[in-house]
Amino acid sequence: MRKILITGGAGFIGSHVVRRFVNNYPDYEIYNLDSLTYAGNLENLKDIDSKPNYHFIKGDIEDADFIMEIFQKYQFDGVIHLAAESHVDRSITNPMQFVHTNVLGTVHLLNAARTIWNGNWEGKKYYQISTDEVYGALGDTGAFQETTPYNPHSPYSAAKASADHFVRAYHDTYGMPTIISNCSNNYGPNQFPEKLIPLFINNIKNNKPLPVYGKGINVRDWLYVEDHAEAIDLIFHKAKPGDTYNIGGNNEWRNIDLIKKLIEIMDRKLGRPEGTSLNLITYVTDRAGHDLRYAIDPTKIKNELGWQPKVKFDEGFEKTVDWYLANEEWFNNVTSGAYVDYYKKMYEGR
Ligand code: NAD
Ligand code: TYD
């Protein structure tokens, strides 16, 4: 396996995956394809962008001809597909963009791989990075298993689910060696500050209200992004064609408890008296269709691949806060311009 296409490598998780593959596999050629939407930022990769085995391709997975051309030109052996529209709130205001990127973009990649690989599946792999949100929502107990039926509720998760169905269809119909993994919520450096943790770090720092949706009782299972990148590496190399793995952090938090923990860390790091920022908590109108709880049963990946999260939450959370506080320039760059309009539209009058 020599030439690997990683899509969405300028985004949050993609940048950690690209870095890991570029550093750990000097004999692989890594091609990062990204259209650099608001969420894509090449600054995320500036530490590795001069490595000889790293190549950046600016391009859009929605452009079928272009995708076919690069498959023809570079003859990739493997694909790790992360490029997506990834924010649930944006999917509620603009569902069609999610159909274009997440569904059609995926099918264009599958078509190009099918055409260029042309039935010669030996040494080939197509790996789809999916989310636990495709399984829908849990009540107070239970956890998603690989066999849990898909039951998405948001336009984001419906688009991701649809893409996954196409991936399985290409395996079952054409014999393409595909793999899918469904991961829980990631946290860590380089996440765009529309998602809960970096958004709230920024707001606490700037003494801005913290918009907690509904009652703050929704539960998410948080995994440090580098643990996800490690799981992706293992799955890419070890999974059998047609296989699926769930990836989780064994680390469930109610939003409000997570936010209080974040406030405690931030007040300490900013030298504010304990509890100062608690008064920033502002309960706002709930997200439409807000899934109550996600949780992953990690038995399969643990038993079959020996993977489990390495980074303890206390350590990972502190590290994450430190990174955002130390990288003010990154923050200022991504929160200028269009971000200001986004914030107004999403939160004013909520
Ligand atoms: P992100 O929004 O940070 O990054 C997405 C990247 O895709 C950006 O670099 C963007 O420029 C690129 N992109 C978007 N549309 C594109 C297009 N049409 N053509 C080419 N590039 C395009 O997303 P993320 O949080 O890093 O998520 C990456 C993947 O992991 C997604 O597929 C997401 O569904 C999945 N996932 C995310 C999480 C999470 O907690 N963030 C959890 C599980 C699964
Ligand atoms: P988010 O980071 O958007 O991830 P996801 O919706 O994919 O789980 O949100 C995490 C949780 O935090 C989710 O339950 C929604 C909630 N949330 C808020 O309460 N306020 C906010 O401003 C945001 C962005 C999220």
Short mmCIF file of C-alpha atoms and ligand atoms in Angstrom, two decimals:
data_model
loop_
_atom_site.label_atom_id
_atom_site.label_comp_id
_atom_site.label_asym_id
_atom_site.label_seq_id
_atom_site.Cartn_x
_atom_site.Cartn_y
_atom_site.Cartn_z
CA MET A 1 0.00 0.00 0.00
CA ARG A 2 1.88 3.11 -1.17
CA LYS A 3 -0.35 5.94 -2.34
CA ILE A 4 -3.04 6.97 0.08
CA LEU A 5 -5.68 9.60 -0.58
CA ILE A 6 -6.92 11.26 2.62
CA THR A 7 -9.85 13.62 2.07
CA GLY A 8 -10.64 16.49 4.43
CA GLY A 9 -7.09 16.49 5.76
CA ALA A 10 -7.13 20.23 6.45
CA GLY A 11 -10.00 19.85 8.93
CA PHE A 12 -10.00 18.90 12.58
CA ILE A 13 -9.72 15.09 12.61
CA GLY A 14 -8.26 14.87 9.10
CA SER A 15 -5.24 16.98 10.06
CA HIS A 16 -4.40 14.61 12.93
CA VAL A 17 -4.81 11.60 10.64
CA VAL A 18 -2.62 13.13 7.90
CA ARG A 19 0.10 14.04 10.41
CA ARG A 20 0.09 10.53 11.85
CA PHE A 21 0.33 8.83 8.44
CA VAL A 22 2.98 11.22 7.10
CA ASN A 23 5.16 10.77 10.20
CA ASN A 24 4.62 7.06 10.81
CA TYR A 25 4.77 5.81 7.22
CA PRO A 26 7.62 7.52 5.36
CA ASP A 27 7.31 4.92 2.59
CA TYR A 28 3.70 5.94 1.86
CA GLU A 29 2.84 8.88 -0.36
CA ILE A 30 0.06 10.79 1.41
CA TYR A 31 -2.24 12.94 -0.72
CA ASN A 32 -4.45 15.33 1.23
CA LEU A 33 -7.46 16.40 -0.85
CA ASP A 34 -9.38 19.32 0.60
CA SER A 35 -11.45 22.15 -0.88
CA LEU A 36 -10.63 24.37 2.13
CA THR A 37 -14.15 25.33 3.20
CA TYR A 38 -14.53 27.52 6.29
CA ALA A 39 -13.58 24.38 8.31
CA GLY A 40 -10.39 23.57 6.40
CA ASN A 41 -7.17 25.28 7.39
CA LEU A 42 -3.71 24.42 6.07
CA GLU A 43 -2.20 26.04 9.16
CA ASN A 44 -3.26 22.81 10.92
CA LEU A 45 -0.52 21.00 8.98
CA LYS A 46 2.29 23.50 8.82
CA ASP A 47 4.59 21.26 10.90
CA ILE A 48 4.56 18.51 8.25
CA ASP A 49 3.83 20.27 4.97
CA SER A 50 7.41 20.20 3.74
CA LYS A 51 7.85 16.46 4.29
CA PRO A 52 8.69 14.67 1.02
CA ASN A 53 5.86 12.11 1.37
CA TYR A 54 3.14 14.78 1.88
CA HIS A 55 1.19 16.27 -1.03
CA PHE A 56 -1.70 18.71 -0.91
CA ILE A 57 -4.38 18.73 -3.62
CA LYS A 58 -6.89 21.56 -3.50
CA GLY A 59 -10.13 20.22 -4.90
CA ASP A 60 -13.78 19.50 -4.32
CA ILE A 61 -15.24 16.01 -3.87
CA GLU A 62 -18.44 17.36 -5.42
CA ASP A 63 -16.60 17.69 -8.77
CA ALA A 64 -16.91 14.18 -10.26
CA ASP A 65 -14.64 14.86 -13.30
CA PHE A 66 -11.90 16.27 -11.12
CA ILE A 67 -12.08 13.29 -8.74
CA MET A 68 -11.84 10.87 -11.66
CA GLU A 69 -8.84 12.82 -13.03
CA ILE A 70 -6.86 12.64 -9.80
CA PHE A 71 -7.58 8.92 -9.39
CA GLN A 72 -6.33 8.42 -12.95
CA LYS A 73 -3.27 10.60 -12.39
CA TYR A 74 -2.09 9.35 -9.00
CA GLN A 75 -3.39 5.74 -9.01
CA PHE A 76 -4.20 5.68 -5.27
CA ASP A 77 -4.10 2.31 -3.53
CA GLY A 78 -6.14 3.43 -0.54
CA VAL A 79 -8.69 6.08 0.37
CA ILE A 80 -9.49 7.40 3.85
CA HIS A 81 -12.51 9.62 3.41
CA LEU A 82 -13.06 12.29 6.06
CA ALA A 83 -14.13 15.34 3.99
CA ALA A 84 -17.63 16.32 5.02
CA GLU A 85 -19.86 19.05 6.23
CA SER A 86 -19.70 18.16 9.91
CA HIS A 87 -21.77 20.54 12.01
CA VAL A 88 -25.31 19.53 13.02
CA ASP A 89 -26.52 23.13 13.50
CA ARG A 90 -25.42 24.11 9.99
CA SER A 91 -27.23 21.04 8.62
CA ILE A 92 -30.44 22.29 10.18
CA THR A 93 -30.19 25.63 8.35
CA ASN A 94 -28.78 24.27 5.07
CA PRO A 95 -29.52 20.55 4.60
CA MET A 96 -28.87 20.56 0.84
CA GLN A 97 -25.18 21.39 1.28
CA PHE A 98 -24.92 18.22 3.37
CA VAL A 99 -26.50 16.14 0.60
CA HIS A 100 -24.04 17.59 -1.92
CA THR A 101 -20.89 17.12 0.15
CA ASN A 102 -21.60 14.11 2.31
CA VAL A 103 -23.73 12.00 -0.02
CA LEU A 104 -22.79 12.98 -3.58
CA GLY A 105 -19.15 13.65 -2.67
CA THR A 106 -18.87 10.12 -1.25
CA VAL A 107 -20.50 8.53 -4.28
CA HIS A 108 -18.13 10.42 -6.62
CA LEU A 109 -15.18 8.98 -4.70
CA LEU A 110 -16.67 5.48 -4.79
CA ASN A 111 -17.27 5.76 -8.54
CA ALA A 112 -13.74 6.94 -9.24
CA ALA A 113 -12.27 4.14 -7.11
CA ARG A 114 -14.48 1.57 -8.81
CA THR A 115 -13.58 2.79 -12.31
CA ILE A 116 -9.85 3.12 -11.78
CA TRP A 117 -9.42 -0.02 -9.68
CA ASN A 118 -11.59 -1.82 -12.21
CA GLY A 119 -12.12 -4.98 -10.21
CA ASN A 120 -8.41 -5.33 -9.27
CA TRP A 121 -9.10 -5.14 -5.57
CA GLU A 122 -5.81 -6.69 -4.44
CA GLY A 123 -4.04 -4.22 -2.11
CA LYS A 124 -6.88 -1.68 -2.41
CA LYS A 125 -8.94 -0.19 0.40
CA TYR A 126 -11.71 2.38 0.65
CA TYR A 127 -12.23 3.53 4.25
CA GLN A 128 -15.22 5.70 5.16
CA ILE A 129 -14.98 7.76 8.37
CA SER A 130 -18.45 7.93 9.85
CA THR A 131 -20.09 8.96 13.08
CA ASP A 132 -22.07 7.35 15.90
CA GLU A 133 -24.84 9.88 15.15
CA VAL A 134 -26.11 7.62 12.32
CA TYR A 135 -27.47 5.25 14.99
CA GLY A 136 -29.86 7.90 16.35
CA ALA A 137 -30.35 8.62 20.03
CA LEU A 138 -30.25 6.45 23.16
CA GLY A 139 -32.27 6.76 26.35
CA ASP A 140 -30.56 6.67 29.73
CA THR A 141 -29.06 3.21 29.20
CA GLY A 142 -27.54 1.05 26.47
CA ALA A 143 -24.83 1.66 23.87
CA PHE A 144 -24.49 1.53 20.08
CA GLN A 145 -23.09 -1.70 18.67
CA GLU A 146 -21.94 -2.31 15.10
CA THR A 147 -25.24 -4.14 14.52
CA THR A 148 -27.46 -1.31 15.81
CA PRO A 149 -29.79 -0.26 12.96
CA TYR A 150 -29.22 3.19 11.50
CA ASN A 151 -31.84 5.70 12.66
CA PRO A 152 -30.50 9.22 12.01
CA HIS A 153 -32.41 12.32 13.13
CA SER A 154 -30.51 15.37 11.89
CA PRO A 155 -29.82 16.27 8.26
CA TYR A 156 -26.11 15.83 9.11
CA SER A 157 -26.53 12.30 10.44
CA ALA A 158 -29.01 11.41 7.68
CA ALA A 159 -26.46 12.47 5.05
CA LYS A 160 -23.67 10.52 6.77
CA ALA A 161 -25.96 7.47 7.06
CA SER A 162 -26.86 7.70 3.39
CA ALA A 163 -23.18 7.86 2.42
CA ASP A 164 -22.45 4.79 4.59
CA HIS A 165 -25.25 2.88 2.84
CA PHE A 166 -23.62 3.66 -0.52
CA VAL A 167 -20.26 2.43 0.78
CA ARG A 168 -21.83 -0.86 1.88
CA ALA A 169 -23.68 -1.10 -1.44
CA TYR A 170 -20.37 -0.79 -3.35
CA HIS A 171 -18.95 -3.60 -1.22
CA ASP A 172 -21.97 -5.85 -1.61
CA THR A 173 -22.64 -5.09 -5.29
CA TYR A 174 -19.19 -4.67 -6.84
CA GLY A 175 -17.00 -6.40 -4.23
CA MET A 176 -15.11 -3.19 -3.44
CA PRO A 177 -12.98 -3.66 -0.29
CA THR A 178 -14.62 -1.06 1.91
CA ILE A 179 -14.39 -0.39 5.64
CA ILE A 180 -16.50 1.92 7.82
CA SER A 181 -15.91 3.18 11.34
CA ASN A 182 -18.39 5.12 13.48
CA CYS A 183 -16.83 7.29 16.13
CA SER A 184 -18.17 9.30 19.04
CA ASN A 185 -17.55 13.04 19.67
CA ASN A 186 -13.92 14.07 19.30
CA TYR A 187 -12.14 16.83 21.19
CA GLY A 188 -8.64 18.27 20.97
CA PRO A 189 -6.52 20.87 19.16
CA ASN A 190 -7.56 22.34 15.78
CA GLN A 191 -11.35 21.91 16.11
CA PHE A 192 -13.33 24.71 14.50
CA PRO A 193 -14.98 26.86 17.21
CA GLU A 194 -18.53 26.15 16.13
CA LYS A 195 -18.39 22.88 18.10
CA LEU A 196 -19.10 22.89 21.82
CA ILE A 197 -15.64 22.71 23.41
CA PRO A 198 -13.61 25.24 21.34
CA LEU A 199 -16.63 27.58 21.13
CA PHE A 200 -17.00 27.62 24.90
CA ILE A 201 -13.24 28.02 25.47
CA ASN A 202 -13.33 31.09 23.24
CA ASN A 203 -16.41 32.50 24.93
CA ILE A 204 -15.10 31.96 28.46
CA LYS A 205 -11.84 33.65 27.48
CA ASN A 206 -13.75 36.64 26.09
CA ASN A 207 -16.38 36.74 28.87
CA LYS A 208 -19.18 36.00 26.38
CA PRO A 209 -22.38 34.05 27.22
CA LEU A 210 -22.18 30.25 26.99
CA PRO A 211 -25.26 29.15 25.02
CA VAL A 212 -26.35 25.84 26.57
CA TYR A 213 -29.03 24.18 24.44
CA GLY A 214 -32.18 23.11 26.29
CA LYS A 215 -31.49 21.95 29.83
CA GLY A 216 -27.90 20.88 29.17
CA ILE A 217 -28.78 17.27 29.96
CA ASN A 218 -27.79 15.73 26.62
CA VAL A 219 -25.00 13.19 26.91
CA ARG A 220 -22.01 12.78 24.61
CA ASP A 221 -19.10 10.31 24.74
CA TRP A 222 -15.85 12.28 24.27
CA LEU A 223 -12.68 10.86 22.69
CA TYR A 224 -9.32 12.63 22.31
CA VAL A 225 -8.71 13.21 18.61
CA GLU A 226 -5.29 11.51 18.55
CA ASP A 227 -6.86 8.35 19.97
CA HIS A 228 -9.29 8.45 17.05
CA ALA A 229 -6.40 8.88 14.61
CA GLU A 230 -4.70 5.83 16.14
CA ALA A 231 -7.88 3.77 15.80
CA ILE A 232 -8.19 4.86 12.15
CA ASP A 233 -4.58 3.79 11.51
CA LEU A 234 -5.21 0.35 13.05
CA ILE A 235 -8.51 -0.18 11.28
CA PHE A 236 -7.10 0.92 7.93
CA HIS A 237 -4.32 -1.64 8.19
CA LYS A 238 -6.10 -4.51 9.95
CA ALA A 239 -9.82 -4.52 9.10
CA LYS A 240 -11.22 -7.04 6.67
CA PRO A 241 -13.13 -5.87 3.57
CA GLY A 242 -16.75 -5.11 4.43
CA ASP A 243 -15.95 -4.65 8.12
CA THR A 244 -17.33 -2.02 10.49
CA TYR A 245 -15.97 -0.79 13.83
CA ASN A 246 -17.41 1.48 16.48
CA ILE A 247 -14.90 3.77 18.21
CA GLY A 248 -15.64 5.46 21.53
CA GLY A 249 -14.04 7.10 24.52
CA ASN A 250 -15.80 5.24 27.36
CA ASN A 251 -16.25 8.76 28.60
CA GLU A 252 -19.85 9.98 28.83
CA TRP A 253 -20.63 13.48 30.03
CA ARG A 254 -23.84 15.46 30.39
CA ASN A 255 -23.22 18.74 28.56
CA ILE A 256 -23.77 20.86 31.66
CA ASP A 257 -21.28 18.81 33.71
CA LEU A 258 -18.69 19.04 30.96
CA ILE A 259 -19.23 22.80 30.74
CA LYS A 260 -18.78 23.21 34.50
CA LYS A 261 -15.55 21.23 34.35
CA LEU A 262 -14.35 23.43 31.48
CA ILE A 263 -15.18 26.55 33.49
CA GLU A 264 -13.21 25.23 36.44
CA ILE A 265 -10.13 24.61 34.26
CA MET A 266 -10.44 27.92 32.39
CA ASP A 267 -10.88 30.05 35.53
CA ARG A 268 -7.80 28.42 37.02
CA LYS A 269 -5.71 28.93 33.87
CA LEU A 270 -6.89 32.51 33.39
CA GLY A 271 -6.16 33.34 37.03
CA ARG A 272 -9.80 34.12 37.80
CA PRO A 273 -11.29 33.24 41.22
CA GLU A 274 -12.88 29.76 41.17
CA GLY A 275 -16.39 29.77 39.70
CA THR A 276 -16.15 33.28 38.18
CA SER A 277 -17.28 32.15 34.71
CA LEU A 278 -20.27 30.12 35.94
CA ASN A 279 -22.37 33.24 35.48
CA LEU A 280 -21.73 33.06 31.71
CA ILE A 281 -23.92 29.94 31.47
CA THR A 282 -27.03 30.92 29.49
CA TYR A 283 -29.74 28.39 28.71
CA VAL A 284 -31.05 28.94 25.17
CA THR A 285 -33.67 27.35 22.89
CA ASP A 286 -32.85 23.70 22.32
CA ARG A 287 -31.45 22.39 19.02
CA ALA A 288 -34.29 20.99 16.87
CA GLY A 289 -34.31 17.18 16.99
CA HIS A 290 -31.53 17.22 19.61
CA ASP A 291 -30.38 13.63 20.24
CA LEU A 292 -30.47 12.91 23.97
CA ARG A 293 -27.58 10.53 24.37
CA TYR A 294 -24.85 8.78 22.38
CA ALA A 295 -22.74 5.95 23.77
CA ILE A 296 -20.48 3.39 22.13
CA ASP A 297 -20.01 -0.27 22.97
CA PRO A 298 -16.28 -0.65 22.17
CA THR A 299 -16.11 -4.44 22.66
CA LYS A 300 -15.38 -5.29 19.02
CA ILE A 301 -12.45 -2.94 18.45
CA LYS A 302 -11.00 -3.80 21.86
CA ASN A 303 -11.24 -7.57 21.37
CA GLU A 304 -10.30 -7.75 17.70
CA LEU A 305 -7.73 -4.97 17.35
CA GLY A 306 -6.63 -4.42 20.95
CA TRP A 307 -7.49 -0.73 20.72
CA GLN A 308 -8.66 1.40 23.59
CA PRO A 309 -8.30 5.12 24.33
CA LYS A 310 -4.86 6.04 25.68
CA VAL A 311 -5.48 9.62 26.72
CA LYS A 312 -7.26 10.04 30.05
CA PHE A 313 -9.97 12.69 29.91
CA ASP A 314 -8.49 14.92 32.65
CA GLU A 315 -5.17 15.00 30.86
CA GLY A 316 -6.64 15.42 27.35
CA PHE A 317 -9.02 18.17 28.43
CA GLU A 318 -6.24 20.21 30.10
CA LYS A 319 -4.02 19.70 27.05
CA THR A 320 -6.83 20.88 24.80
CA VAL A 321 -7.46 24.04 26.81
CA ASP A 322 -3.71 24.76 26.89
CA TRP A 323 -3.51 24.40 23.10
CA TYR A 324 -6.32 26.89 22.43
CA LEU A 325 -4.91 29.38 24.94
CA ALA A 326 -1.43 29.08 23.42
CA ASN A 327 -2.67 29.36 19.82
CA GLU A 328 -4.41 32.70 19.90
CA GLU A 329 -3.34 33.50 16.35
CA TRP A 330 -4.98 30.31 15.01
CA PHE A 331 -8.13 31.23 16.90
CA ASN A 332 -8.15 34.81 15.66
CA ASN A 333 -7.62 33.68 12.06
CA VAL A 334 -10.49 31.21 12.04
CA THR A 335 -12.93 33.46 13.93
CA SER A 336 -12.58 36.52 11.71
CA GLY A 337 -14.74 37.36 8.67
CA ALA A 338 -17.52 34.88 7.91
CA TYR A 339 -17.43 33.46 11.44
CA VAL A 340 -18.89 36.68 12.84
CA ASP A 341 -21.94 36.41 10.54
CA TYR A 342 -22.32 32.72 11.35
CA TYR A 343 -22.31 33.45 15.08
CA LYS A 344 -24.92 36.18 14.76
CA LYS A 345 -27.21 34.03 12.63
CA MET A 346 -26.90 30.98 14.88
CA TYR A 347 -27.10 32.58 18.31
CA GLU A 348 -28.67 36.02 18.25
CA GLY A 349 -32.25 35.92 19.46
CA ARG A 350 -31.98 32.22 20.30
P1 NAD B 1 -14.26 19.37 9.89
O1 NAD B 1 -15.51 20.11 9.54
O2 NAD B 1 -13.32 19.93 10.90
O3 NAD B 1 -13.38 19.17 8.56
C1 NAD B 1 -13.95 18.80 7.33
C2 NAD B 1 -12.90 19.01 6.24
O4 NAD B 1 -13.49 18.61 5.00
C3 NAD B 1 -12.47 20.47 6.09
O5 NAD B 1 -11.05 20.54 5.94
C4 NAD B 1 -13.16 20.92 4.80
O6 NAD B 1 -12.45 21.92 4.10
C5 NAD B 1 -13.22 19.60 4.02
N1 NAD B 1 -14.31 19.61 3.03
C6 NAD B 1 -15.62 19.92 3.25
N2 NAD B 1 -16.32 19.85 2.10
C7 NAD B 1 -15.43 19.44 1.15
C8 NAD B 1 -15.56 19.16 -0.25
N3 NAD B 1 -16.73 19.31 -0.88
N4 NAD B 1 -14.46 18.74 -0.92
C9 NAD B 1 -13.27 18.60 -0.28
N5 NAD B 1 -13.09 18.88 1.02
C10 NAD B 1 -14.15 19.27 1.73
O7 NAD B 1 -14.73 17.91 10.27
P2 NAD B 1 -14.17 16.90 11.38
O8 NAD B 1 -14.81 17.19 12.67
O9 NAD B 1 -12.70 16.84 11.27
O10 NAD B 1 -14.79 15.53 10.84
C11 NAD B 1 -14.10 14.76 9.86
C12 NAD B 1 -14.91 13.52 9.55
O11 NAD B 1 -15.09 12.75 10.74
C13 NAD B 1 -16.31 13.82 9.03
O12 NAD B 1 -16.59 12.89 8.01
C14 NAD B 1 -17.21 13.61 10.23
O13 NAD B 1 -18.49 13.21 9.84
C15 NAD B 1 -16.47 12.52 10.96
N6 NAD B 1 -16.67 12.48 12.43
C16 NAD B 1 -16.48 13.62 13.18
C17 NAD B 1 -16.61 13.56 14.57
C18 NAD B 1 -16.34 14.78 15.43
O14 NAD B 1 -16.55 14.72 16.65
N7 NAD B 1 -15.87 15.88 14.90
C19 NAD B 1 -16.98 12.37 15.18
C20 NAD B 1 -17.18 11.23 14.38
C21 NAD B 1 -17.01 11.31 13.02
P1 TYD B 2 -21.45 19.63 19.05
O1 TYD B 2 -20.06 19.97 19.48
O2 TYD B 2 -22.11 20.50 18.02
O3 TYD B 2 -21.42 18.10 18.60
P2 TYD B 2 -22.65 17.09 18.22
O4 TYD B 2 -23.88 17.87 18.02
O5 TYD B 2 -22.16 16.49 16.94
O6 TYD B 2 -22.73 16.12 19.35
O7 TYD B 2 -22.39 19.64 20.33
C1 TYD B 2 -22.11 18.82 21.46
C2 TYD B 2 -23.27 18.95 22.42
O8 TYD B 2 -23.29 20.30 22.92
C3 TYD B 2 -24.63 18.74 21.77
O9 TYD B 2 -25.48 18.06 22.69
C4 TYD B 2 -25.14 20.13 21.50
C5 TYD B 2 -24.54 20.96 22.64
N1 TYD B 2 -24.24 22.37 22.30
C6 TYD B 2 -24.71 23.40 23.13
O10 TYD B 2 -25.38 23.15 24.15
N2 TYD B 2 -24.43 24.70 22.79
C7 TYD B 2 -23.70 25.01 21.68
O11 TYD B 2 -23.49 26.23 21.40
C8 TYD B 2 -23.20 23.95 20.86
C9 TYD B 2 -22.39 24.24 19.63
C10 TYD B 2 -23.50 22.65 21.22
#
